[in-house]
Short mmCIF file of C-alpha atoms in Angstrom, two decimals:
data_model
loop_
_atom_site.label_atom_id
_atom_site.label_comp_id
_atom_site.label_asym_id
_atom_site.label_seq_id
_atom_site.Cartn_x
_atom_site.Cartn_y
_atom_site.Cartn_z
CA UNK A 1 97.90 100.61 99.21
CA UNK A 2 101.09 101.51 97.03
CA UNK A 3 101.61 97.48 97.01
CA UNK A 4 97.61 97.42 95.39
CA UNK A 5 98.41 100.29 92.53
CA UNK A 6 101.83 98.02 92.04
CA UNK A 7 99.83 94.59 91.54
CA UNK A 8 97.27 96.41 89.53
CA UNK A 9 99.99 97.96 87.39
CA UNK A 10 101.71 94.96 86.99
CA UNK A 11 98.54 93.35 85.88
CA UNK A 12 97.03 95.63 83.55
CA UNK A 13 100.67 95.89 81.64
CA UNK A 14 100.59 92.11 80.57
CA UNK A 15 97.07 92.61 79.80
CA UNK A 16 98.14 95.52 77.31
CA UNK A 17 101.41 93.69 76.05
CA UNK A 18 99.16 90.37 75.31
CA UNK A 19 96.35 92.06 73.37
CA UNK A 20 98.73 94.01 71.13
CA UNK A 21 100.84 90.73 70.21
CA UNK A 22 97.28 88.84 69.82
CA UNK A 23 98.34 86.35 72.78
CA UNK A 24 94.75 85.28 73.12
CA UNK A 25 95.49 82.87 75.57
CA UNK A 26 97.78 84.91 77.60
CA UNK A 27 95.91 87.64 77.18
CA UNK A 28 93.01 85.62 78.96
CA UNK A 29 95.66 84.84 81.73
CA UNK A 30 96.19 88.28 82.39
CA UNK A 31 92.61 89.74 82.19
CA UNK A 32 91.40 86.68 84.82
CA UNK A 33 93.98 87.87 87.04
CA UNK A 34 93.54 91.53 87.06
CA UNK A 35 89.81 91.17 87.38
CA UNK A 36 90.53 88.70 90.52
CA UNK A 37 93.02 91.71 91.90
CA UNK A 38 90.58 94.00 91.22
CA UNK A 39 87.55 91.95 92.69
CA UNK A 40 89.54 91.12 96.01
CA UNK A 41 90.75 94.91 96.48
CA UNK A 42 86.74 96.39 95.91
CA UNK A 43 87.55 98.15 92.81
CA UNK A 44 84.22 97.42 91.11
CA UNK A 45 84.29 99.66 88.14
CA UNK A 46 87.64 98.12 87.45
CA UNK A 47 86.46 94.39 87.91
CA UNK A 48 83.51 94.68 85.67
CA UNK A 49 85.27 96.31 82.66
CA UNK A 50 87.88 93.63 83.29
CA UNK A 51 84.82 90.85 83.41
CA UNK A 52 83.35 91.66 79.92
CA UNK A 53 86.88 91.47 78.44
CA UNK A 54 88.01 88.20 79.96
CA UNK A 55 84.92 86.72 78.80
CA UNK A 56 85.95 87.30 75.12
CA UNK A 57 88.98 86.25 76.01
CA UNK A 58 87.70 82.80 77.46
CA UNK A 59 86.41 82.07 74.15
CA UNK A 60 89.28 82.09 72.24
CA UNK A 61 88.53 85.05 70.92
CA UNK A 62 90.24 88.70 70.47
CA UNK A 63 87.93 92.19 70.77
CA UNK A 64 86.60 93.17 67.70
CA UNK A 65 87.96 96.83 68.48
CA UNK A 66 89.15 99.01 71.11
CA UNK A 67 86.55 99.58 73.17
CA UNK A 68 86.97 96.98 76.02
CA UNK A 69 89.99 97.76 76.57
CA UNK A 70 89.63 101.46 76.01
CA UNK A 71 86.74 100.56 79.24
CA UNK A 72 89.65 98.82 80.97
CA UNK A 73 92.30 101.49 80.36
CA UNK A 74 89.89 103.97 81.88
CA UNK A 75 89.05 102.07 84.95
CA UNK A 76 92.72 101.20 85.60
CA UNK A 77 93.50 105.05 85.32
CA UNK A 78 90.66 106.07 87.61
CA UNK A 79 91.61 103.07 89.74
CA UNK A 80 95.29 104.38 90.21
CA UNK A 81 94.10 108.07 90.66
CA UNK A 82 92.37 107.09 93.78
CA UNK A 83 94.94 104.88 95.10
CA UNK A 84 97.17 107.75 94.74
CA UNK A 85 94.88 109.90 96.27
CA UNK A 86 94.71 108.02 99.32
CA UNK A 87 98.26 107.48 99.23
CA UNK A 88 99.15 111.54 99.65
#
């Protein structure tokens, strides 16, 4: 499990780092992967907030504000607090 939150760390980090230096490409790079992590592990919430954003992404484009990956951010954070959970 620890190895999970650590891939899904890693992954939502470049996804952050991307977006704020407008990597669009990148940025899609890093959202397809975290949604495949999160798709392969069963952490749905986390894989559908991840889906809507990589799908901007995949069109060249950037989010028109913070809300998809405010709807990421959250995920990832509930995401870890359970792995961490089960981890104790």
């Amino acid at each position: 499990i620890s190895s999970a939150a650590s891939d899904v760390y890693k992954r939502q980090s470049q996804l952050q780092s991307t977006l704020e230096e407008k990597n669009v490409e990148e940025a899609f790079r890093a959202a397809h992967t975290l949604k495949g992590v999160a798709q392969n592990l069963g952490f749905t919430p986390l894989y559908e907030a991840t889906a809507t954003l990589t799908e901007v992404l995949r069109a060249g484009n950037l989010p028109e504000d913070d809300n998809m990956m405010n709807a990421v951010a959250k995920e990832y954070e509930r995401t870890v607090a359970a792995i961490e959970q089960l981890n104790a």
